[in-house]
Amino acid sequence: MVKKRQILVIGHNTNGCTPEHEKIAYDVGMEIAKSNSVLICGGLGGVMTAAAHGASDGGGLTIGIIPQNDPSMANEFCDIVIPTGMGLARDFLNALSADGVIIIGGGSGTLSETAAAYMYKKPMVAIRNLGGPVVPFIDGFIDQRENVKIIGVDTAQEAVKKILELITA
């Protein structure tokens, strides 16, 4: 049996998540399901809910790695919930669980997950023109180590296509 690819989707939680973010996240989730990959997210609201919803509607498997210790805190579209009880430290679990990361806008939590993925040299793709703290690093590196370039794309379809190329490269 071949291991399924695991793609982490990160971005705005409920606060700051716009209908545009939700639509793109939903489409990313749908594309992940179509690719027969597993969607991993932080399991909460905003981009996480929308991406898990898209993957669920596409018949895919969704995993929510939540910071709380109560699994009922996860959004309704998480097939598997991993309640860590670790608070924000769970950002490292999210990054380490992924073969690749797709970034959709976001805030400081997204930046934390991005930095964790960067330190572990996980392939990353960010969707352009959605704001967030990762904007200055799109098509570049976070620091002088140049661990992994954050590739900018314009659509959900491009994001999944590119992350799959980077994972299998």
JSON list of N, CA and C in Angstrom, two decimals, residues 75-119:
[
{"chain": "A", "resi": 75, "resn": "ASN", "atom": "N", "xyz": [-14.12, 21.46, 13.83]},
{"chain": "A", "resi": 75, "resn": "ASN", "atom": "CA", "xyz": [-15.24, 21.75, 12.93]},
{"chain": "A", "resi": 75, "resn": "ASN", "atom": "C", "xyz": [-15.88, 20.44, 12.45]},
{"chain": "A", "resi": 76, "resn": "GLU", "atom": "N", "xyz": [-17.10, 20.56, 11.98]},
{"chain": "A", "resi": 76, "resn": "GLU", "atom": "CA", "xyz": [-17.92, 19.39, 11.63]},
{"chain": "A", "resi": 76, "resn": "GLU", "atom": "C", "xyz": [-17.42, 18.59, 10.44]},
{"chain": "A", "resi": 77, "resn": "PHE", "atom": "N", "xyz": [-16.44, 19.12, 9.69]},
{"chain": "A", "resi": 77, "resn": "PHE", "atom": "CA", "xyz": [-15.97, 18.45, 8.49]},
{"chain": "A", "resi": 77, "resn": "PHE", "atom": "C", "xyz": [-14.69, 17.65, 8.71]},
{"chain": "A", "resi": 78, "resn": "CYS", "atom": "N", "xyz": [-14.23, 17.57, 9.95]},
{"chain": "A", "resi": 78, "resn": "CYS", "atom": "CA", "xyz": [-13.03, 16.78, 10.26]},
{"chain": "A", "resi": 78, "resn": "CYS", "atom": "C", "xyz": [-13.43, 15.32, 10.49]},
{"chain": "A", "resi": 79, "resn": "ASP", "atom": "N", "xyz": [-12.92, 14.44, 9.63]},
{"chain": "A", "resi": 79, "resn": "ASP", "atom": "CA", "xyz": [-13.20, 13.01, 9.80]},
{"chain": "A", "resi": 79, "resn": "ASP", "atom": "C", "xyz": [-12.43, 12.44, 10.98]},
{"chain": "A", "resi": 80, "resn": "ILE", "atom": "N", "xyz": [-11.20, 12.89, 11.12]},
{"chain": "A", "resi": 80, "resn": "ILE", "atom": "CA", "xyz": [-10.34, 12.46, 12.22]},
{"chain": "A", "resi": 80, "resn": "ILE", "atom": "C", "xyz": [-9.93, 13.71, 12.98]},
{"chain": "A", "resi": 81, "resn": "VAL", "atom": "N", "xyz": [-10.13, 13.69, 14.28]},
{"chain": "A", "resi": 81, "resn": "VAL", "atom": "CA", "xyz": [-9.75, 14.82, 15.13]},
{"chain": "A", "resi": 81, "resn": "VAL", "atom": "C", "xyz": [-8.64, 14.37, 16.06]},
{"chain": "A", "resi": 82, "resn": "ILE", "atom": "N", "xyz": [-7.57, 15.15, 16.09]},
{"chain": "A", "resi": 82, "resn": "ILE", "atom": "CA", "xyz": [-6.47, 14.89, 17.01]},
{"chain": "A", "resi": 82, "resn": "ILE", "atom": "C", "xyz": [-6.44, 16.06, 18.00]},
{"chain": "A", "resi": 83, "resn": "PRO", "atom": "N", "xyz": [-7.02, 15.86, 19.18]},
{"chain": "A", "resi": 83, "resn": "PRO", "atom": "CA", "xyz": [-7.02, 16.92, 20.19]},
{"chain": "A", "resi": 83, "resn": "PRO", "atom": "C", "xyz": [-5.69, 16.87, 20.96]},
{"chain": "A", "resi": 84, "resn": "THR", "atom": "N", "xyz": [-4.87, 17.89, 20.75]},
{"chain": "A", "resi": 84, "resn": "THR", "atom": "CA", "xyz": [-3.51, 17.85, 21.31]},
{"chain": "A", "resi": 84, "resn": "THR", "atom": "C", "xyz": [-3.43, 18.36, 22.73]},
{"chain": "A", "resi": 85, "resn": "GLY", "atom": "N", "xyz": [-4.30, 19.29, 23.12]},
{"chain": "A", "resi": 85, "resn": "GLY", "atom": "CA", "xyz": [-4.18, 19.92, 24.43]},
{"chain": "A", "resi": 85, "resn": "GLY", "atom": "C", "xyz": [-2.90, 20.73, 24.55]},
{"chain": "A", "resi": 86, "resn": "MET", "atom": "N", "xyz": [-2.27, 21.03, 23.42]},
{"chain": "A", "resi": 86, "resn": "MET", "atom": "CA", "xyz": [-0.95, 21.69, 23.41]},
{"chain": "A", "resi": 86, "resn": "MET", "atom": "C", "xyz": [-1.03, 23.19, 23.14]},
{"chain": "A", "resi": 87, "resn": "GLY", "atom": "N", "xyz": [-2.22, 23.71, 22.93]},
{"chain": "A", "resi": 87, "resn": "GLY", "atom": "CA", "xyz": [-2.31, 25.12, 22.58]},
{"chain": "A", "resi": 87, "resn": "GLY", "atom": "C", "xyz": [-1.59, 25.39, 21.26]},
{"chain": "A", "resi": 88, "resn": "LEU", "atom": "N", "xyz": [-0.95, 26.53, 21.20]},
{"chain": "A", "resi": 88, "resn": "LEU", "atom": "CA", "xyz": [-0.31, 26.95, 19.97]},
{"chain": "A", "resi": 88, "resn": "LEU", "atom": "C", "xyz": [0.89, 26.10, 19.57]},
{"chain": "A", "resi": 89, "resn": "ALA", "atom": "N", "xyz": [1.43, 25.33, 20.48]},
{"chain": "A", "resi": 89, "resn": "ALA", "atom": "CA", "xyz": [2.55, 24.44, 20.14]},
{"chain": "A", "resi": 89, "resn": "ALA", "atom": "C", "xyz": [2.14, 23.40, 19.10]},
{"chain": "A", "resi": 90, "resn": "ARG", "atom": "N", "xyz": [0.84, 23.20, 18.93]},
{"chain": "A", "resi": 90, "resn": "ARG", "atom": "CA", "xyz": [0.37, 22.23, 17.95]},
{"chain": "A", "resi": 90, "resn": "ARG", "atom": "C", "xyz": [0.70, 22.65, 16.52]},
{"chain": "A", "resi": 91, "resn": "ASP", "atom": "N", "xyz": [1.09, 23.92, 16.32]},
{"chain": "A", "resi": 91, "resn": "ASP", "atom": "CA", "xyz": [1.48, 24.37, 14.99]},
{"chain": "A", "resi": 91, "resn": "ASP", "atom": "C", "xyz": [2.62, 23.52, 14.44]},
{"chain": "A", "resi": 92, "resn": "PHE", "atom": "N", "xyz": [3.51, 23.08, 15.32]},
{"chain": "A", "resi": 92, "resn": "PHE", "atom": "CA", "xyz": [4.63, 22.23, 14.88]},
{"chain": "A", "resi": 92, "resn": "PHE", "atom": "C", "xyz": [4.13, 20.85, 14.47]},
{"chain": "A", "resi": 93, "resn": "LEU", "atom": "N", "xyz": [3.14, 20.31, 15.17]},
{"chain": "A", "resi": 93, "resn": "LEU", "atom": "CA", "xyz": [2.56, 19.02, 14.76]},
{"chain": "A", "resi": 93, "resn": "LEU", "atom": "C", "xyz": [1.92, 19.13, 13.39]},
{"chain": "A", "resi": 94, "resn": "ASN", "atom": "N", "xyz": [1.20, 20.22, 13.16]},
{"chain": "A", "resi": 94, "resn": "ASN", "atom": "CA", "xyz": [0.58, 20.42, 11.85]},
{"chain": "A", "resi": 94, "resn": "ASN", "atom": "C", "xyz": [1.64, 20.40, 10.76]},
{"chain": "A", "resi": 95, "resn": "ALA", "atom": "N", "xyz": [2.70, 21.20, 10.95]},
{"chain": "A", "resi": 95, "resn": "ALA", "atom": "CA", "xyz": [3.76, 21.29, 9.94]},
{"chain": "A", "resi": 95, "resn": "ALA", "atom": "C", "xyz": [4.46, 19.95, 9.73]},
{"chain": "A", "resi": 96, "resn": "LEU", "atom": "N", "xyz": [4.77, 19.27, 10.80]},
{"chain": "A", "resi": 96, "resn": "LEU", "atom": "CA", "xyz": [5.49, 18.00, 10.69]},
{"chain": "A", "resi": 96, "resn": "LEU", "atom": "C", "xyz": [4.64, 16.88, 10.12]},
{"chain": "A", "resi": 97, "resn": "SER", "atom": "N", "xyz": [3.32, 16.99, 10.23]},
{"chain": "A", "resi": 97, "resn": "SER", "atom": "CA", "xyz": [2.41, 15.97, 9.70]},
{"chain": "A", "resi": 97, "resn": "SER", "atom": "C", "xyz": [2.24, 16.07, 8.20]},
{"chain": "A", "resi": 98, "resn": "ALA", "atom": "N", "xyz": [2.63, 17.20, 7.63]},
{"chain": "A", "resi": 98, "resn": "ALA", "atom": "CA", "xyz": [2.37, 17.48, 6.22]},
{"chain": "A", "resi": 98, "resn": "ALA", "atom": "C", "xyz": [3.52, 17.11, 5.31]},
{"chain": "A", "resi": 99, "resn": "ASP", "atom": "N", "xyz": [3.17, 16.67, 4.11]},
{"chain": "A", "resi": 99, "resn": "ASP", "atom": "CA", "xyz": [4.16, 16.52, 3.05]},
{"chain": "A", "resi": 99, "resn": "ASP", "atom": "C", "xyz": [4.36, 17.85, 2.34]},
{"chain": "A", "resi": 100, "resn": "GLY", "atom": "N", "xyz": [3.34, 18.70, 2.38]},
{"chain": "A", "resi": 100, "resn": "GLY", "atom": "CA", "xyz": [3.39, 20.02, 1.77]},
{"chain": "A", "resi": 100, "resn": "GLY", "atom": "C", "xyz": [2.32, 20.90, 2.37]},
{"chain": "A", "resi": 101, "resn": "VAL", "atom": "N", "xyz": [2.47, 22.22, 2.20]},
{"chain": "A", "resi": 101, "resn": "VAL", "atom": "CA", "xyz": [1.60, 23.20, 2.84]},
{"chain": "A", "resi": 101, "resn": "VAL", "atom": "C", "xyz": [1.05, 24.17, 1.80]},
{"chain": "A", "resi": 102, "resn": "ILE", "atom": "N", "xyz": [-0.25, 24.48, 1.92]},
{"chain": "A", "resi": 102, "resn": "ILE", "atom": "CA", "xyz": [-0.89, 25.51, 1.11]},
{"chain": "A", "resi": 102, "resn": "ILE", "atom": "C", "xyz": [-1.35, 26.61, 2.06]},
{"chain": "A", "resi": 103, "resn": "ILE", "atom": "N", "xyz": [-0.94, 27.85, 1.76]},
{"chain": "A", "resi": 103, "resn": "ILE", "atom": "CA", "xyz": [-1.22, 29.00, 2.62]},
{"chain": "A", "resi": 103, "resn": "ILE", "atom": "C", "xyz": [-2.27, 29.88, 1.95]},
{"chain": "A", "resi": 104, "resn": "ILE", "atom": "N", "xyz": [-3.34, 30.19, 2.71]},
{"chain": "A", "resi": 104, "resn": "ILE", "atom": "CA", "xyz": [-4.44, 31.02, 2.22]},
{"chain": "A", "resi": 104, "resn": "ILE", "atom": "C", "xyz": [-4.63, 32.18, 3.20]},
{"chain": "A", "resi": 105, "resn": "GLY", "atom": "N", "xyz": [-3.98, 33.31, 2.93]},
{"chain": "A", "resi": 105, "resn": "GLY", "atom": "CA", "xyz": [-4.09, 34.46, 3.83]},
{"chain": "A", "resi": 105, "resn": "GLY", "atom": "C", "xyz": [-3.53, 34.13, 5.20]},
{"chain": "A", "resi": 106, "resn": "GLY", "atom": "N", "xyz": [-4.22, 34.58, 6.25]},
{"chain": "A", "resi": 106, "resn": "GLY", "atom": "CA", "xyz": [-3.85, 34.20, 7.60]},
{"chain": "A", "resi": 106, "resn": "GLY", "atom": "C", "xyz": [-3.38, 35.34, 8.48]},
{"chain": "A", "resi": 107, "resn": "GLY", "atom": "N", "xyz": [-3.07, 34.97, 9.70]},
{"chain": "A", "resi": 107, "resn": "GLY", "atom": "CA", "xyz": [-2.59, 35.89, 10.71]},
{"chain": "A", "resi": 107, "resn": "GLY", "atom": "C", "xyz": [-1.34, 35.32, 11.39]},
{"chain": "A", "resi": 108, "resn": "SER", "atom": "N", "xyz": [-1.18, 35.63, 12.66]},
{"chain": "A", "resi": 108, "resn": "SER", "atom": "CA", "xyz": [0.04, 35.21, 13.36]},
{"chain": "A", "resi": 108, "resn": "SER", "atom": "C", "xyz": [0.13, 33.69, 13.51]},
{"chain": "A", "resi": 109, "resn": "GLY", "atom": "N", "xyz": [-1.01, 33.01, 13.66]},
{"chain": "A", "resi": 109, "resn": "GLY", "atom": "CA", "xyz": [-0.99, 31.55, 13.74]},
{"chain": "A", "resi": 109, "resn": "GLY", "atom": "C", "xyz": [-0.49, 30.93, 12.44]},
{"chain": "A", "resi": 110, "resn": "THR", "atom": "N", "xyz": [-0.93, 31.51, 11.33]},
{"chain": "A", "resi": 110, "resn": "THR", "atom": "CA", "xyz": [-0.48, 31.06, 10.02]},
{"chain": "A", "resi": 110, "resn": "THR", "atom": "C", "xyz": [1.01, 31.28, 9.87]},
{"chain": "A", "resi": 111, "resn": "LEU", "atom": "N", "xyz": [1.49, 32.42, 10.35]},
{"chain": "A", "resi": 111, "resn": "LEU", "atom": "CA", "xyz": [2.92, 32.72, 10.29]},
{"chain": "A", "resi": 111, "resn": "LEU", "atom": "C", "xyz": [3.71, 31.72, 11.12]},
{"chain": "A", "resi": 112, "resn": "SER", "atom": "N", "xyz": [3.18, 31.35, 12.28]},
{"chain": "A", "resi": 112, "resn": "SER", "atom": "CA", "xyz": [3.84, 30.36, 13.14]},
{"chain": "A", "resi": 112, "resn": "SER", "atom": "C", "xyz": [3.94, 29.01, 12.43]},
{"chain": "A", "resi": 113, "resn": "GLU", "atom": "N", "xyz": [2.85, 28.57, 11.81]},
{"chain": "A", "resi": 113, "resn": "GLU", "atom": "CA", "xyz": [2.86, 27.30, 11.09]},
{"chain": "A", "resi": 113, "resn": "GLU", "atom": "C", "xyz": [3.79, 27.36, 9.88]},
{"chain": "A", "resi": 114, "resn": "THR", "atom": "N", "xyz": [3.79, 28.50, 9.20]},
{"chain": "A", "resi": 114, "resn": "THR", "atom": "CA", "xyz": [4.68, 28.69, 8.06]},
{"chain": "A", "resi": 114, "resn": "THR", "atom": "C", "xyz": [6.15, 28.59, 8.50]},
{"chain": "A", "resi": 115, "resn": "ALA", "atom": "N", "xyz": [6.48, 29.25, 9.60]},
{"chain": "A", "resi": 115, "resn": "ALA", "atom": "CA", "xyz": [7.86, 29.21, 10.11]},
{"chain": "A", "resi": 115, "resn": "ALA", "atom": "C", "xyz": [8.25, 27.78, 10.51]},
{"chain": "A", "resi": 116, "resn": "ALA", "atom": "N", "xyz": [7.33, 27.06, 11.14]},
{"chain": "A", "resi": 116, "resn": "ALA", "atom": "CA", "xyz": [7.62, 25.67, 11.52]},
{"chain": "A", "resi": 116, "resn": "ALA", "atom": "C", "xyz": [7.87, 24.83, 10.27]},
{"chain": "A", "resi": 117, "resn": "ALA", "atom": "N", "xyz": [7.00, 24.97, 9.26]},
{"chain": "A", "resi": 117, "resn": "ALA", "atom": "CA", "xyz": [7.18, 24.21, 8.02]},
{"chain": "A", "resi": 117, "resn": "ALA", "atom": "C", "xyz": [8.49, 24.60, 7.33]},
{"chain": "A", "resi": 118, "resn": "TYR", "atom": "N", "xyz": [8.83, 25.87, 7.38]},
{"chain": "A", "resi": 118, "resn": "TYR", "atom": "CA", "xyz": [10.08, 26.37, 6.78]},
{"chain": "A", "resi": 118, "resn": "TYR", "atom": "C", "xyz": [11.30, 25.73, 7.45]},
{"chain": "A", "resi": 119, "resn": "MET", "atom": "N", "xyz": [11.27, 25.68, 8.77]},
{"chain": "A", "resi": 119, "resn": "MET", "atom": "CA", "xyz": [12.40, 25.09, 9.50]},
{"chain": "A", "resi": 119, "resn": "MET", "atom": "C", "xyz": [12.59, 23.61, 9.17]}
]
